Structure formats: C-alpha cells, structure tokens
Amino acid sequence: MYYASNVAIPFHILEYVTRYLQRHSPFFNLTQGRNFIFTANGDRGWCGIEPAAPEIHNSIKLSQFGQAPPLGQAGTHQTFTSPDFSFPEFAAEFDEADMRFENEVCYWPEKDVVIPAYFTGYWYTMESYSKVWKRDILPDGSITETRLEDVEPRNYTMFFRGGSLPTMYYSGGVRQTLFKMFSKGGKYDPEGPNRRPDIMLLGRVHGYHYAQQHSKFCLALYGFGFGVRLTEAMIAGCVPIIVQDHQYQPLWDVLPYEEFSLRVSRQDLHKIVDIVDAVTPEQLARLQTGVDRWHRAFVWRVEYMPAQLGGLAHNYTVIAIKRRILNMWSAMYHH
C-alpha cells in the first residue's frame, strides 16, 4: 500500500495504478488511459507529476488545486526570476524554492477538472445553512433555494481570517502582503489615518462564520495548495474576491464566475480597497444574485450532510468531465 499525505506528491501511487491498468485492463489500453479518471484530494492536487511518462499524464485528473502557470514560464528545468511587483506594500522577495512552487504545472485545462473544495464543518450543518438560505422541496423531490433577506446588515465591507507563513510559496505572497498592508505601520494601520474598521483581515477571530454572514465581500485566497474560502463565501452569501494568480478555479469552464465574484491579480493587490469601494450598490446586488443562483454548485451531497442542502457540485463536475471527453474525441490534446 502507498499513502500520500495531504501535502505529498501523488506520483508513485498514480504510476503504480497506471501500470496495473496497462497490464490488466484492455479498456485502459484502448485509449491509452485517456478516458480514465483519477482524483487527488491533497492540498496541491497533482503537483509533482510533471516529469512523469506521457502515458501517466493521459488520464483525466480531478483535483481541488488548478495551478497552471503560463506555458512560456512553466516547467521544472528553468531558472525563474522573482515576480516584479511595482508597489512597495508587497511583502518580500521570492527565493528559488518559492519560484519553483509558483511555476509548477499541476493542472492541464484541456483535459483535467478542478472540483469544488470538499470539506466538513459548520457550514455543512442545517443550523448554519438555514441562516442564509431558504429551501423549498417541490413535489417531484427537486429543491429550490433563495437567499434569505439579511436579518442583520452586512456591515463588514471585506472579510478574511486565517494564518500565514513567511515563505512566499504560501499563498503566492498574497496573505503576507495583505497582513502587511493592514497591520501596524501598514497603509491601513488600524490606528492610522487610513484605518478601515469595516474591513476584517488580520489573524483569527471568534465567530468566524458569523463574520462571513455579515460581510459583503470575502477574500478567497489559497495557502499551501487549494483553499476552502471560495466555497465558504458562496455558502455564506458573501461575494468572493479571488486573488490567486495562475490558478484555475473550480468548474471554471462551466460556471459564469463574472456573475458572482470579483477577480484581482497580485499586481493590483495594493488597490484592493479602492476596487471594493468602487463597486456600486447595483453591482453588488447583481453579484449577490449570482451567488444566490450558483452557490449550490460548490456544495457536495455527501453522506454526513443533510440531503436538504441540495448540493449540485457532483452534477456540475459531471458536465465538466463530459467536456473533457469531447476534447479527447476531438483530439484537442495529446501527450
């Protein structure tokens, strides 16, 4: 038996299973594995398999981490330079290890699928879910959901809570930069002239889910691999702001992200407060309507979760896989 921990490389187990199927499955060899599906649920998904033999790459791979740097920069045998961010707030320089992680190819969009985060916790309980969503079960068993009118106003403009590490490969330097901007001595020093008490961005907080339910925008960042905050934001009825350079988002080619989220690059991270402040009430209302319409695409229907939550992540994942099969039959990718 081979087991890879949540941050380990799944190369060996993938190679073993592929070789086994080559020896014992005529259906696998019929397409060289191109219509077989593998799933990696570790933090960094399929990172680390790039040097593998072509036949190991052929299969459709599902993961929660969609890192795919521009092809001209990606690879494992190049010398990389540190990103040039032209604003003083950026936290630090990238070293060689940071750049190696940054430019690792973990996802091939023409054949692989990024799936929504699969996790347990408070949001997957009826107690929390019913504070945001009204569910109606129709006679045919189908479920409709609408966002409840906020009992209390969403007084926080933007929210993020979580830890950070000094190494830049953790969140691509985004968390470090935000913490620098909003801590003592930063641009938005909580005791300085630019302080923003309506923005919660530092450290950990008691009542994490309560704060999400009372925020207009929630930052969706990654850490050492995929993050769960995009799903959390959608379930909380909070418009996600995604700051994840080179990262394909879950079901990116199936869901209209522009209808329910904002995307900000690291290059513009220092302007994130201005970007949020520029969103008009009408634009915010449209984004919230998008969250209302699409949040179920991020919810899995799993054994421990009440069926009434009506998760549709599985349904949309199947749609995404069908598109990859069409790509295969259309010879859209080769290895």
XYZ file of N, CA and C in Angstrom, residues 116-124 128-129 132 159-161 208-221 226-241 291 294-300:
159
model
N -14.876 21.652 -6.763
C -15.024 22.459 -5.548
C -14.424 21.762 -4.334
N -14.015 22.568 -3.374
C -13.417 22.031 -2.154
C -14.398 21.116 -1.432
N -13.870 20.004 -0.993
C -14.663 19.007 -0.258
C -14.208 19.071 1.194
N -15.062 19.532 2.070
C -14.649 19.655 3.462
C -15.852 19.515 4.377
N -15.569 19.275 5.631
C -16.627 19.177 6.632
C -16.611 20.434 7.489
N -17.555 20.553 8.365
C -17.520 21.682 9.270
C -18.863 22.359 9.432
N -18.803 23.506 10.066
C -20.006 24.219 10.484
C -20.921 24.547 9.321
N -20.355 24.902 8.167
C -21.206 25.311 7.051
C -22.061 24.169 6.527
N -21.635 22.944 6.756
C -22.413 21.808 6.286
C -23.369 21.305 7.365
N -26.386 26.294 10.377
C -25.730 27.431 9.731
C -26.351 27.747 8.377
N -26.609 26.705 7.609
C -27.098 26.886 6.240
C -28.432 27.631 6.226
N -28.884 31.505 6.091
C -28.645 32.261 4.858
C -29.629 31.874 3.764
N -13.863 40.704 4.224
C -13.506 39.815 5.333
C -12.499 38.768 4.888
N -11.513 38.528 5.754
C -10.652 37.352 5.636
C -10.063 37.076 7.008
N -10.065 35.821 7.366
C -9.396 35.399 8.580
C -8.647 34.114 8.280
N -16.144 33.184 13.453
C -15.691 33.252 12.055
C -16.864 33.216 11.081
N -17.750 32.248 11.245
C -18.860 32.101 10.306
C -19.868 33.238 10.446
N -20.038 33.716 11.656
C -20.917 34.863 11.880
C -20.392 36.062 11.100
N -19.072 36.276 11.141
C -18.482 37.408 10.422
C -18.669 37.265 8.916
N -18.546 36.044 8.389
C -18.776 35.833 6.958
C -20.210 36.187 6.576
N -21.135 35.812 7.423
C -22.545 36.094 7.144
C -22.866 37.580 7.234
N -21.954 38.354 7.806
C -22.175 39.791 7.960
C -21.202 40.602 7.108
N -20.654 39.967 6.072
C -19.714 40.645 5.179
C -20.263 40.687 3.759
N -19.967 41.770 3.072
C -20.380 41.893 1.670
C -19.444 41.101 0.768
N -18.130 41.225 1.002
C -17.127 40.543 0.195
C -16.248 39.691 1.105
N -15.888 38.495 0.631
C -14.994 37.604 1.363
C -13.831 37.223 0.454
N -12.619 37.417 0.949
C -11.447 37.073 0.156
C -11.296 35.560 0.051
N -11.028 35.096 -1.159
C -10.778 33.676 -1.415
C -9.328 33.545 -1.865
N -8.471 33.156 -0.936
C -7.045 33.017 -1.195
C -6.666 31.548 -1.058
N -4.777 24.284 -2.400
C -6.120 24.839 -2.562
C -6.642 25.406 -1.243
N -7.615 26.315 -1.359
C -8.266 26.878 -0.187
C -9.751 26.560 -0.196
N -10.372 26.657 0.974
C -11.803 26.351 1.101
C -12.657 27.613 1.135
N -12.035 28.774 1.084
C -12.786 30.004 1.348
C -13.710 30.423 0.215
N -13.471 29.952 -0.989
C -14.413 30.230 -2.064
C -15.750 29.563 -1.760
N -15.702 28.293 -1.388
C -16.927 27.580 -1.029
C -17.584 28.202 0.194
N -16.776 28.533 1.200
C -17.330 29.155 2.400
C -18.061 30.448 2.068
N -17.443 31.269 1.226
C -18.061 32.548 0.859
C -19.395 32.330 0.169
N -19.432 31.392 -0.781
C -20.666 31.149 -1.523
C -21.780 30.686 -0.591
N -21.463 29.787 0.332
C -22.485 29.294 1.250
C -22.925 30.391 2.218
N -22.000 31.306 2.537
C -22.326 32.394 3.461
C -23.078 33.528 2.783
N -23.285 33.435 1.471
C -23.945 34.517 0.757
C -23.066 35.736 0.614
N -21.757 35.527 0.672
C -20.766 36.603 0.629
C -20.068 36.560 -0.731
N -19.983 37.685 -1.414
C -19.384 37.711 -2.752
C -17.883 37.444 -2.643
N -17.358 36.397 -3.286
C -15.934 36.103 -3.189
C -15.088 37.052 -4.034
N -13.959 37.457 -3.468
C -12.918 38.163 -4.215
C -11.747 37.200 -4.325
N -24.470 34.884 -6.611
C -24.180 33.953 -5.516
C -25.416 33.121 -5.201
N -25.786 30.437 -8.034
C -24.750 29.455 -8.315
C -24.121 28.806 -7.083
N -24.525 29.174 -5.878
C -23.827 28.662 -4.698
C -23.925 27.147 -4.570
N -25.016 26.550 -5.033
C -25.177 25.099 -4.868
C -24.175 24.305 -5.694
N -23.579 24.946 -6.697
C -22.555 24.267 -7.495
C -21.305 23.969 -6.677
N -21.164 24.611 -5.524
C -19.981 24.415 -4.685
C -20.256 23.495 -3.496
N -21.468 22.972 -3.412
C -21.860 22.134 -2.272
C -21.985 20.689 -2.727
N -21.263 19.796 -2.048
C -21.348 18.371 -2.346
C -22.469 17.732 -1.533
